[in-house]
mmCIF file of C-alpha atoms and ligand atoms in Angstrom:
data_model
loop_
_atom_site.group_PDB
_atom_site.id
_atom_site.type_symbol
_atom_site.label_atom_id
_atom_site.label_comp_id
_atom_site.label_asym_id
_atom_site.label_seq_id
_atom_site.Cartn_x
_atom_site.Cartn_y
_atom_site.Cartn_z
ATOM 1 C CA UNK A 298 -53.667 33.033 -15.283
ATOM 2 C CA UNK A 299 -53.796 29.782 -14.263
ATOM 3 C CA UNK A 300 -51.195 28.311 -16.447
ATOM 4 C CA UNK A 301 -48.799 31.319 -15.674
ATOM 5 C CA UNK A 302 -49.126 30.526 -11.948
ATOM 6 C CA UNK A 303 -47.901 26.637 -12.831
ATOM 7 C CA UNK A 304 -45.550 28.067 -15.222
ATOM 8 C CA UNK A 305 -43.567 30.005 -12.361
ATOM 9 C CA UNK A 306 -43.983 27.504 -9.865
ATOM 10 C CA UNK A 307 -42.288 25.175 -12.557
ATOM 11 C CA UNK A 308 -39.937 27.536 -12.986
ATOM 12 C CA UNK A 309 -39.041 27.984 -9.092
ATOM 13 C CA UNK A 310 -39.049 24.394 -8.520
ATOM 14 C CA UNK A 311 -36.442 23.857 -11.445
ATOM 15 C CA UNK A 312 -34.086 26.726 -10.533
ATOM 16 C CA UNK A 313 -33.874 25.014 -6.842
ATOM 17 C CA UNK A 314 -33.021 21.314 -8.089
ATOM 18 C CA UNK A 315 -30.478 22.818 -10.655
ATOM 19 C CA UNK A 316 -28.981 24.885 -8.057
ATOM 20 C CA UNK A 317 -28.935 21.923 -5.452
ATOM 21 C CA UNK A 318 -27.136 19.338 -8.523
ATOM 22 C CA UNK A 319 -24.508 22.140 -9.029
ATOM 23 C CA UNK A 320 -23.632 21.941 -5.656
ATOM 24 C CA UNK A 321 -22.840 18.427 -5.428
ATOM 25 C CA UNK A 322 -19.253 18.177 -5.890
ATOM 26 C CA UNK A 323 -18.909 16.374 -9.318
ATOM 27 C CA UNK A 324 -15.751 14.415 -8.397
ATOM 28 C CA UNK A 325 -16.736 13.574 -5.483
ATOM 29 C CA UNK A 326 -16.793 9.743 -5.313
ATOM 30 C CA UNK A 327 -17.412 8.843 -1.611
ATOM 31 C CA UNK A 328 -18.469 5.373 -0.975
ATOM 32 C CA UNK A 329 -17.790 4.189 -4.292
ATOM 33 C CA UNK A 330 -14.167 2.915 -4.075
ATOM 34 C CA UNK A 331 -13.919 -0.944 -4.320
ATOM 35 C CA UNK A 332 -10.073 -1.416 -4.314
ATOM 36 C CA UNK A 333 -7.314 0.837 -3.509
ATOM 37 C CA UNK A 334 -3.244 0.237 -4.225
ATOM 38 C CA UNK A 335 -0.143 1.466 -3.052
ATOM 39 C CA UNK A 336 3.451 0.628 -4.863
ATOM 40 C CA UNK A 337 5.373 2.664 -1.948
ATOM 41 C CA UNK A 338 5.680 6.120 -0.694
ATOM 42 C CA UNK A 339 9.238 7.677 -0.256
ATOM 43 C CA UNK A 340 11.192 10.605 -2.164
ATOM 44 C CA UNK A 341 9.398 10.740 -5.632
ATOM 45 C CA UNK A 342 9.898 13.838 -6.909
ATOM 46 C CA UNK A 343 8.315 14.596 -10.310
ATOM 47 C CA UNK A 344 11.944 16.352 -11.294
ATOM 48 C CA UNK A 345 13.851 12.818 -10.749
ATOM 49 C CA UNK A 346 11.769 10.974 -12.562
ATOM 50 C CA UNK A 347 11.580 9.842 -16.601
ATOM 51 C CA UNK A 348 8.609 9.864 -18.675
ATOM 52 C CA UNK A 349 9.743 6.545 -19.676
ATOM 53 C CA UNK A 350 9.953 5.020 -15.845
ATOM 54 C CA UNK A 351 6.753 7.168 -14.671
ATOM 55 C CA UNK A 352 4.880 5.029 -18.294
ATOM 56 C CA UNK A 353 6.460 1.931 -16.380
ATOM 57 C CA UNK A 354 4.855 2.715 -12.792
ATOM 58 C CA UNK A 355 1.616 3.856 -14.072
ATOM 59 C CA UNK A 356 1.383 0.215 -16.246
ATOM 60 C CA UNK A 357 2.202 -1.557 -13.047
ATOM 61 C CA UNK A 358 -0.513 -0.048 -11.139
ATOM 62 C CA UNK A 359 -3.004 0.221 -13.630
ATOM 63 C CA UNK A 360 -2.414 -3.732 -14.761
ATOM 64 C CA UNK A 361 -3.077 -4.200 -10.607
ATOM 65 C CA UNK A 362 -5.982 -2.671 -10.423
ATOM 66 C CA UNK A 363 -7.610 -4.050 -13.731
ATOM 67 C CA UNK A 364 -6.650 -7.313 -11.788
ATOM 68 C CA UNK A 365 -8.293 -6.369 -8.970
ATOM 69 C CA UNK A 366 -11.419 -4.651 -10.138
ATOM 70 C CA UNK A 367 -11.762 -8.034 -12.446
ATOM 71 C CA UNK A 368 -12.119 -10.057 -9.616
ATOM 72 C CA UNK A 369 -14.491 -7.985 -8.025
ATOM 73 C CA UNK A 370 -16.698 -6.914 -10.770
ATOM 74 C CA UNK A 371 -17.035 -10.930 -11.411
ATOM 75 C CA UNK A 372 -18.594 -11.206 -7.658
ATOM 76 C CA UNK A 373 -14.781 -12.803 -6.540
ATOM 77 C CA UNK A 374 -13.815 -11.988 -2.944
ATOM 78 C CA UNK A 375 -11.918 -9.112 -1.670
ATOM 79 C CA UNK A 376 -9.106 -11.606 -0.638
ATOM 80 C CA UNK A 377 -9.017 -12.805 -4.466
ATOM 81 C CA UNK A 378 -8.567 -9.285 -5.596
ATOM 82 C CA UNK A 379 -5.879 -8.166 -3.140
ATOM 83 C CA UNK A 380 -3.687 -11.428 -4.019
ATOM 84 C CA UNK A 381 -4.445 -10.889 -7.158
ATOM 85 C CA UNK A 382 -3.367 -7.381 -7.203
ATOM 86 C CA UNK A 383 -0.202 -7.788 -5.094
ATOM 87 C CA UNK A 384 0.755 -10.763 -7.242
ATOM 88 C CA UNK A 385 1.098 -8.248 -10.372
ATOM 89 C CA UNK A 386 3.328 -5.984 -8.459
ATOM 90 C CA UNK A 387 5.334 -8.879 -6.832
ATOM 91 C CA UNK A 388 6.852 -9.954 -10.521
ATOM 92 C CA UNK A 389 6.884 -6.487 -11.307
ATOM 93 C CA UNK A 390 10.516 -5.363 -10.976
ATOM 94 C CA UNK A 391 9.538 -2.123 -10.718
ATOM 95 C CA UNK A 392 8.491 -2.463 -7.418
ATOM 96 C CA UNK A 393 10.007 -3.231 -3.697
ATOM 97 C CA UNK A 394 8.144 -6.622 -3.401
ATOM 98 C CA UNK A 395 9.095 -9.951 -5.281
ATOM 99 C CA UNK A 396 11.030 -9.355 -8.345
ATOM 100 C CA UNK A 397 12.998 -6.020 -7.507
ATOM 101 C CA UNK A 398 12.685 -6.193 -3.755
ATOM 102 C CA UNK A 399 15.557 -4.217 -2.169
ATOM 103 C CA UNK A 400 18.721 -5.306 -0.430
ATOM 104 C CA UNK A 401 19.722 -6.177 2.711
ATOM 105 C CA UNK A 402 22.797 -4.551 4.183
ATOM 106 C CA UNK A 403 25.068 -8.195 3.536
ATOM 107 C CA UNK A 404 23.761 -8.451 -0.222
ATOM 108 C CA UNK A 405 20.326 -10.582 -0.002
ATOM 109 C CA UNK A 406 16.170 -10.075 -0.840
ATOM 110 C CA UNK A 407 14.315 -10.751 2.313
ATOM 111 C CA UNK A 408 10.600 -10.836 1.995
ATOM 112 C CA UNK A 409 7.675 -9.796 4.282
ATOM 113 C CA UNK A 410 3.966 -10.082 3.128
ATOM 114 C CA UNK A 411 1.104 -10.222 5.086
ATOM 115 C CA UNK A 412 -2.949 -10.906 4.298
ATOM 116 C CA UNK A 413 -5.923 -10.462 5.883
ATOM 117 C CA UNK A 414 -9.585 -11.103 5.855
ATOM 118 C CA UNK A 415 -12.066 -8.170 7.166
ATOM 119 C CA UNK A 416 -14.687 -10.903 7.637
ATOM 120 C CA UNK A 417 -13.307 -13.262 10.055
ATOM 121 C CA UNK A 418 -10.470 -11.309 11.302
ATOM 122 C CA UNK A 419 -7.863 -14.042 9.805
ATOM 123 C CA UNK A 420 -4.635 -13.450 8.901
ATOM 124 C CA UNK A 421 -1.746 -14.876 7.605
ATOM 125 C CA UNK A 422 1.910 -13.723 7.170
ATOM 126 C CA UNK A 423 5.692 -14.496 6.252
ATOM 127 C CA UNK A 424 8.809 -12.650 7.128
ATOM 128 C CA UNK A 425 12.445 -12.776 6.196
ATOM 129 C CA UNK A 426 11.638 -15.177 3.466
ATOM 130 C CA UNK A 427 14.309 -15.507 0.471
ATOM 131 C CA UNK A 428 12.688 -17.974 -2.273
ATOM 132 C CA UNK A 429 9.009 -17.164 -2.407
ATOM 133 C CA UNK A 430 8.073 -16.173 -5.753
ATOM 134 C CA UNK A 431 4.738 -14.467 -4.422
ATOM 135 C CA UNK A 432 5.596 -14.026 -0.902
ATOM 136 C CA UNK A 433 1.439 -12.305 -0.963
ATOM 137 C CA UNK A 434 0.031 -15.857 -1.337
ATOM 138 C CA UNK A 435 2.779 -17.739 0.961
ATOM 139 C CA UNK A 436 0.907 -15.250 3.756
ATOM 140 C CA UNK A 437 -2.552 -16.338 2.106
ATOM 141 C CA UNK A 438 -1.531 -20.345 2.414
ATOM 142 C CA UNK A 439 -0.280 -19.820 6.039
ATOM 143 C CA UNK A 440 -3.605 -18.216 7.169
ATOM 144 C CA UNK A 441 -5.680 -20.643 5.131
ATOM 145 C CA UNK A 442 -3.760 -23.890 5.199
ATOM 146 C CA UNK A 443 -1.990 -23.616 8.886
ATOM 147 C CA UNK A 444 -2.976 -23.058 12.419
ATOM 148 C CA UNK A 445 -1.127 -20.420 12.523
ATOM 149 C CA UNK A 446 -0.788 -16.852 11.636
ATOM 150 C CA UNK A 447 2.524 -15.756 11.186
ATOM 151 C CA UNK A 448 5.799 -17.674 9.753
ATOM 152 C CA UNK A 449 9.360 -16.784 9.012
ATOM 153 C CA UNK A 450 12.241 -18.107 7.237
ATOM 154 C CA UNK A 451 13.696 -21.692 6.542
ATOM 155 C CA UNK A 452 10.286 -22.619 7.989
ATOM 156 C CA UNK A 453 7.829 -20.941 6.060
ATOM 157 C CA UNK A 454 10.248 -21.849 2.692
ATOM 158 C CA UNK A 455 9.408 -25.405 4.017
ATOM 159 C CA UNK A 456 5.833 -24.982 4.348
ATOM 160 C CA UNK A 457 5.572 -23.745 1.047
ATOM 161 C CA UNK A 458 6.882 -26.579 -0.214
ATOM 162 C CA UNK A 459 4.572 -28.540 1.532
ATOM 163 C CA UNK A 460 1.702 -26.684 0.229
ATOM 164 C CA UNK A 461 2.793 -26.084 -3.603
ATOM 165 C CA UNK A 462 3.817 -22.280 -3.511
ATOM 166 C CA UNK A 463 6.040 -21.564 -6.082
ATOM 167 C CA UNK A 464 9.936 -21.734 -5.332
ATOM 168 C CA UNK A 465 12.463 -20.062 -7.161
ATOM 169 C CA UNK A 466 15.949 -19.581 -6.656
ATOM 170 C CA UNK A 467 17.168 -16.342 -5.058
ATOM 171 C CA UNK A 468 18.661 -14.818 -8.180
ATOM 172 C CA UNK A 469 15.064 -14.311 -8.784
ATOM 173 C CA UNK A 470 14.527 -11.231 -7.145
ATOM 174 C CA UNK A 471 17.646 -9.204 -7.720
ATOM 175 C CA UNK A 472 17.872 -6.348 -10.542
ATOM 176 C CA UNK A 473 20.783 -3.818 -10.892
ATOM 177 C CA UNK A 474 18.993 -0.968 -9.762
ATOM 178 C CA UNK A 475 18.184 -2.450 -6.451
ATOM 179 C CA UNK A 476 21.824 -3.568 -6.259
ATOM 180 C CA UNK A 477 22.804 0.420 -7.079
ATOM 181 C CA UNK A 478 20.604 1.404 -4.443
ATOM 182 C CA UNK A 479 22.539 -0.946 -1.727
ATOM 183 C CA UNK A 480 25.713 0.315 -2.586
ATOM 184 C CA UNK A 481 24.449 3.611 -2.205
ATOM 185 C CA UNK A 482 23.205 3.267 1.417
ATOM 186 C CA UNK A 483 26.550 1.325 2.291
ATOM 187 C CA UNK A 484 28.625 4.443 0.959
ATOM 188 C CA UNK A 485 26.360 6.885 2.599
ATOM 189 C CA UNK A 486 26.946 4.416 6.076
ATOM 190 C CA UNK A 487 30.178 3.577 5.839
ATOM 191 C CA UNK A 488 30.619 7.473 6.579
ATOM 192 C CA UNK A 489 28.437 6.661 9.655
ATOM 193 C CA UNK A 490 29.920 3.570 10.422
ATOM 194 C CA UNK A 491 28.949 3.176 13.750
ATOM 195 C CA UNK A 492 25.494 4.142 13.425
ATOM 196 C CA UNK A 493 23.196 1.151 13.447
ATOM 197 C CA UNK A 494 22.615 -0.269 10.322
ATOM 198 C CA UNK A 495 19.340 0.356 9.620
ATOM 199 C CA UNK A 496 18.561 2.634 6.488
ATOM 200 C CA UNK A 497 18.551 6.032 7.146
ATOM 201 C CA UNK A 498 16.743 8.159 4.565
ATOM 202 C CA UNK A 499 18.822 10.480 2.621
ATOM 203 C CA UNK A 500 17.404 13.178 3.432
ATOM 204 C CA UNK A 501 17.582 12.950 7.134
ATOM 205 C CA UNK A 502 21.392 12.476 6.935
ATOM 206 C CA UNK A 503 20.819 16.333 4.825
ATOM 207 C CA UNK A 504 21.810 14.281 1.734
ATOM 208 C CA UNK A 505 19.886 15.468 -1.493
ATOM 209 C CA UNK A 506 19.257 14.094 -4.774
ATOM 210 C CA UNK A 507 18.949 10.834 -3.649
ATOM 211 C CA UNK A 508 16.160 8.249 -5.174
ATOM 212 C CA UNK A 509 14.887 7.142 -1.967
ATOM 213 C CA UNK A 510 11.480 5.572 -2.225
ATOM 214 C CA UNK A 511 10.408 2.666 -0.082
ATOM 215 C CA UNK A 512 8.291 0.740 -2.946
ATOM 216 C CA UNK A 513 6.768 -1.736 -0.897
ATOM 217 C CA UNK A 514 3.484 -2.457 -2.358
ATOM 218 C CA UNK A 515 0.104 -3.145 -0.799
ATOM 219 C CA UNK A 516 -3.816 -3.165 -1.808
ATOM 220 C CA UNK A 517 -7.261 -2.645 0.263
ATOM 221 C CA UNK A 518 -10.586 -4.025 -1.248
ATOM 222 C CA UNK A 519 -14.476 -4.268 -0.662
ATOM 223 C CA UNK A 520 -16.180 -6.831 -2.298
ATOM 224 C CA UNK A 521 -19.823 -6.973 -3.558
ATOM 225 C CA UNK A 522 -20.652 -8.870 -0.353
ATOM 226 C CA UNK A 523 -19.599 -6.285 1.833
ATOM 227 C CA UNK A 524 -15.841 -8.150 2.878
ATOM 228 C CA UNK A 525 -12.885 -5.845 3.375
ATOM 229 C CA UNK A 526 -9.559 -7.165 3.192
ATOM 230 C CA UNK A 527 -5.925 -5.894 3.251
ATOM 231 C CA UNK A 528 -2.721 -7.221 1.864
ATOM 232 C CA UNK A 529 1.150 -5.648 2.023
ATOM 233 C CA UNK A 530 4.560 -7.346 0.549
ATOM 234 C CA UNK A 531 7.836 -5.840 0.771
ATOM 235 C CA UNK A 532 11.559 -6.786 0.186
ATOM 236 C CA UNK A 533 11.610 -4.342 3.242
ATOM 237 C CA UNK A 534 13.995 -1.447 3.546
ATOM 238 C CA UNK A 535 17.667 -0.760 1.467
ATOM 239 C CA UNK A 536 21.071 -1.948 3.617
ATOM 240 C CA UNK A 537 18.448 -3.437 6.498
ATOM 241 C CA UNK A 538 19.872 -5.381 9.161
ATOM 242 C CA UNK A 539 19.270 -9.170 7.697
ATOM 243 C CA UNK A 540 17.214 -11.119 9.479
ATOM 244 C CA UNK A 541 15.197 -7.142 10.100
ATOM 245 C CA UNK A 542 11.541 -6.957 9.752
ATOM 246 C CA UNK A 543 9.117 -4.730 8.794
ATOM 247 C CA UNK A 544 5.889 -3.620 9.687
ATOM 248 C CA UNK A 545 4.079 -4.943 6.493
ATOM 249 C CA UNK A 546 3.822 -8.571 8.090
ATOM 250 C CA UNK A 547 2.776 -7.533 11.207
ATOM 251 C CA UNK A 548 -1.019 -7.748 12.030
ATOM 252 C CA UNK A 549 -2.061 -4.250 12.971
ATOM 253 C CA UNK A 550 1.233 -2.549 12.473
ATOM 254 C CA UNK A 551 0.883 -2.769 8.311
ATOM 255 C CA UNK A 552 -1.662 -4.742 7.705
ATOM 256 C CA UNK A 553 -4.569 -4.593 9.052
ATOM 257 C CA UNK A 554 -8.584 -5.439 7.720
ATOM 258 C CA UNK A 555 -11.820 -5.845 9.751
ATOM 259 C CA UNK A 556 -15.328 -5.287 8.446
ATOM 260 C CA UNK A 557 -16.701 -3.656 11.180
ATOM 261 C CA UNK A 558 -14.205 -0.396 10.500
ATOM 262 C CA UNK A 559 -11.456 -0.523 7.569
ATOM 263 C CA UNK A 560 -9.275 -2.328 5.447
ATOM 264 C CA UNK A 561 -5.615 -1.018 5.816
ATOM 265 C CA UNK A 562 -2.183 -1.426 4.196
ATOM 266 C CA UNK A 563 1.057 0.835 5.015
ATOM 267 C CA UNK A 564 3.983 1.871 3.629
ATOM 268 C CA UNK A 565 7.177 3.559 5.152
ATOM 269 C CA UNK A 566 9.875 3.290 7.599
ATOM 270 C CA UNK A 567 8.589 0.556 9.185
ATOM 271 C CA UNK A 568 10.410 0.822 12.816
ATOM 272 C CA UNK A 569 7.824 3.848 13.064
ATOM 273 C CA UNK A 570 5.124 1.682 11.772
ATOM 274 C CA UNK A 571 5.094 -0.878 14.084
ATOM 275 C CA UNK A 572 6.061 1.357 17.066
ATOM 276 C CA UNK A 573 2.625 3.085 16.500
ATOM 277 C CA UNK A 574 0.808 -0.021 15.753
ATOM 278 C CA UNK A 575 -0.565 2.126 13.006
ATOM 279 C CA UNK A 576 -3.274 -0.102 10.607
ATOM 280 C CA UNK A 577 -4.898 -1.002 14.070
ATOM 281 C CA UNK A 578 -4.805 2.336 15.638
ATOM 282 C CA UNK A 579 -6.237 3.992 12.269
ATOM 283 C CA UNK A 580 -9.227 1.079 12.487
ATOM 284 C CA UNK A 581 -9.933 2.111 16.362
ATOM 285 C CA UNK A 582 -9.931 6.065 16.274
ATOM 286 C CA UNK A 583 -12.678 5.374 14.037
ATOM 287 C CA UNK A 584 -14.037 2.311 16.341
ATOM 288 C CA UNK A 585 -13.895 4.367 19.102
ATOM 289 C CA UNK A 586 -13.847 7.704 18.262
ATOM 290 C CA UNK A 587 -15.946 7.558 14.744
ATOM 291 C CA UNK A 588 -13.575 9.356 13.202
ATOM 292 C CA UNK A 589 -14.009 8.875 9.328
ATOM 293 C CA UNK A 590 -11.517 6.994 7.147
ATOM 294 C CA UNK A 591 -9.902 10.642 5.821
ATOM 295 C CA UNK A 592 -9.723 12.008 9.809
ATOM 296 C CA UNK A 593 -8.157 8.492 11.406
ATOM 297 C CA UNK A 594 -6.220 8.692 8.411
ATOM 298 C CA UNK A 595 -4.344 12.036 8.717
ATOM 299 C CA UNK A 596 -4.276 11.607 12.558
ATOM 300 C CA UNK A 597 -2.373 8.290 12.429
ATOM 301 C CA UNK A 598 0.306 9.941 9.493
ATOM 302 C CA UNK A 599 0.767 12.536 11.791
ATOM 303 C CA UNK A 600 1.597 10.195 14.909
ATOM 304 C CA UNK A 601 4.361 8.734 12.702
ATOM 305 C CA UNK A 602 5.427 11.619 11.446
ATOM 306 C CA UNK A 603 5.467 13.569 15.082
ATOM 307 C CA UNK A 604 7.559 10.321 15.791
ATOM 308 C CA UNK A 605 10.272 10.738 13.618
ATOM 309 C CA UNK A 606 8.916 8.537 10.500
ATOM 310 C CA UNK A 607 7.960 8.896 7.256
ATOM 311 C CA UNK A 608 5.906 7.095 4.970
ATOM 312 C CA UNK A 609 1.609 6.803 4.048
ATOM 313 C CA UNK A 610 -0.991 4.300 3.809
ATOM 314 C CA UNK A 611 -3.835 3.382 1.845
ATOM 315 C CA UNK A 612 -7.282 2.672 4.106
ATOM 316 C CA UNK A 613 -10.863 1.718 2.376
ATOM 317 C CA UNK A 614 -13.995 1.829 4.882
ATOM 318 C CA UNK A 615 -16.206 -0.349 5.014
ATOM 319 C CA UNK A 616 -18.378 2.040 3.306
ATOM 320 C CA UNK A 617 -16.661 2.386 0.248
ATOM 321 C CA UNK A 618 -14.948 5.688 1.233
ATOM 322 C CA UNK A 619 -10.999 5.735 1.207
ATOM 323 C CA UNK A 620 -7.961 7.679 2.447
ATOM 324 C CA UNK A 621 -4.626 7.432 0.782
ATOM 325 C CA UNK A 622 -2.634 10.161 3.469
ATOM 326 C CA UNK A 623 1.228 10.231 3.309
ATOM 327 C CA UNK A 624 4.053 12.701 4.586
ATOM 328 C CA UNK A 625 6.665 11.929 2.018
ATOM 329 C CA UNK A 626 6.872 13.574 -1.387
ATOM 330 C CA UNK A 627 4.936 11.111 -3.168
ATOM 331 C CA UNK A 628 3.231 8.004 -3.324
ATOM 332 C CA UNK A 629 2.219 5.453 -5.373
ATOM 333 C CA UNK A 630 -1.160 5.295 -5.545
ATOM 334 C CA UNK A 631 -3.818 4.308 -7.518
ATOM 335 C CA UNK A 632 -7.971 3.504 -6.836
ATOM 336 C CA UNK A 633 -10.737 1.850 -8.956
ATOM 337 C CA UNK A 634 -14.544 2.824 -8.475
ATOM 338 C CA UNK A 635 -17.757 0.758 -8.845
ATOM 339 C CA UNK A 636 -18.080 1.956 -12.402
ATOM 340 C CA UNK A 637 -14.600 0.433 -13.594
ATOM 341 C CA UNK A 638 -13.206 4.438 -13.409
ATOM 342 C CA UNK A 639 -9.479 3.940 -12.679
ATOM 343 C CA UNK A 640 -7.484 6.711 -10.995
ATOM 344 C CA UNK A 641 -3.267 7.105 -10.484
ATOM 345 C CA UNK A 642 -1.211 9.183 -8.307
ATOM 346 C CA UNK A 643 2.402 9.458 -8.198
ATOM 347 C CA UNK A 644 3.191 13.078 -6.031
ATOM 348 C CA UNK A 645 1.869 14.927 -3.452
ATOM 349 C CA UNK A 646 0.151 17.383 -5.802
HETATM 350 N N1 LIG B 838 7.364 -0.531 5.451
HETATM 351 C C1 LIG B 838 8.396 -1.264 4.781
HETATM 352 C C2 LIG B 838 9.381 -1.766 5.786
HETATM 353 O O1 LIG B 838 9.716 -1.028 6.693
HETATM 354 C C3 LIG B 838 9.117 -0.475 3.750
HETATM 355 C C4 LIG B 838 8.248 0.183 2.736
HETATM 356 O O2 LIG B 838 7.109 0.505 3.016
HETATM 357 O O3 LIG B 838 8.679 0.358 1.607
HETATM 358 O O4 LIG B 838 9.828 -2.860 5.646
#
């Protein structure tokens, strides 16, 4: 009798822990995300794309993250594994930043990057530069090796000469695609001639077919001391005004990374980006409002979108948990866990 009464009890007490296991979601990985990427969000549609150039995108991203994770897992810094990320998809020509950045409207690469560090709330960025080889730690040697947080130009070309960034000349960065793509935009303007400059999207002119993706690249990370940091590079935006600039060097607008909250890094039509001060914004709806990383995420998307712009972002909490929201037809995106468990996105679905 006795054992019988044990036996169901054992039986009861196993049927409620199976039942409560199965209904953990068994994806689920909340609060286990150390570093998150983005290589640009724009028109990627899965029907204009090769296998051969999506096996190209996913290497580029995957060879980022391994970077990243790398550092991490070895008990580096979340500022290590962000440059060390965005350095990969800098000489990448695959990708809007560094080697393959876009052109501006009179024929030139013009780079933004910005860093920052979730612990001390420094930062360091570079606009409009045209030589920078790794325009990422240019940003990193202004907010570590100036008084200062943000320089552009001739000037920060001369700092980095000062402080032994790598040089190279501007022939560098360009690659026939990118030069395609400028021609492109100046056909589609020169029917618009006295529009501003500024790159209109394709498909809000009601041209189709067009391969308009931003590329810009950026990367989030947490480290094993608890730091947060964000980083963003960009050759910017097709046919831009020269001498324009984006939102990825601009604290709070781009890039923005603060251990209290959340480690951001946007991508998209940048005018939009800075207008809605959008990496800060995202880190104070959930400062003020504790709204979680997914929520301030989609709300802050939305304002650009409800403005008139398009593009996403990648955010990582301080927790761990992350939010990779966008309201173009894809994204580049990619995420490492704890355990080393890598994960790529290219399209909305
Ligand atoms: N946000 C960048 C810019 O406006 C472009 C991009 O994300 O690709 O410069």
């Amino acid at each position: 009798m006795r054992n019988k009464y044990f036996d169901t009890i054992f039986f009861l007490a196993s049927a409620v822990l199976l039942g409560a296991c199965m209904q953990q979601k068994p994806v689920s990985q909340a609060g286990n995300y150390v570093l998150v990427i983005h290589g640009g969000a724009g028109t990627i549609l899965k029907k204009n794309m090769t296998p051969e150039r999506e096996a190209l995108v996913r290497a580029g991203l995957e060879a980022a993250l391994k970077k990243g994770y790398g550092v991490i897992q070895a008990g580096g810094s979340s500022l290590d594994a962000v440059e060390g990320a965005i350095r990969i998809l800098e000489d990448d020509p695959m990708f809007n930043a560094g080697k393959g950045a876009v052109f501006t409207h009179d024929g030139r690469n013009e780079l933004d990057a910005a860093i920052m560090d979730g612990s001390t709330l420094a930062a360091g960025s570079v606009a409009g530069v045209r030589t920078i080889k790794n325009p990422i730690s240019l940003a990193r040697a202004v907010m570590e090796k100036s008084e200062h947080v943000m320089m552009a130009g001739r000037g920060a070309e001369q700092f980095a000469a000062e402080v032994g960034i790598e040089i190279v000349d501007t022939s560098y960065f360009r690659t026939e695609e990118r030069w395609q793509g400028l021609r492109k935009a100046l056909a589609e303007d020169s029917a618009k001639s006295k529009l501003d400059h500024s790159y209109i999207p394709p498909h809000k002119l009601g041209i189709v077919n067009i391969d308009n993706k931003f590329g810009t690249v950026g990367c989030v990370a947490l480290d094993k001391k608890g730091n947060l940091a964000a980083g963003t590079s960009t050759g910017g935006m097709t046919n831009k005004k020269y001498g324009r600039i984006g939102d990825a060097p601009i604290i709070g607008a781009g890039t923005y990374a603060n251990n209290q909250t959340v480690a951001v890094s946007c991508t998209g039509w940048g005018e939009f980006y800075i207008r809605n001060v959008v990496a800060y914004d995202l880190s104070a709806l959930m400062d003020y409002k504790g709204l979680t990383v997914e929520e301030a995420g989609k709300a802050v998307i939305k304002k650009v979108g409800d403005l008139g712009g398009d593009g996403g972002l990648i955010a990582l909490d301080k927790n761990g948990n992350m939010a990779m929201p966008f309201n173009t037809e894809g994204m580049y995106r990619g995420a490492v866990t704890k355990d080393g468990k890598i994960e790529i996105l290219i399209y909305k679905n």
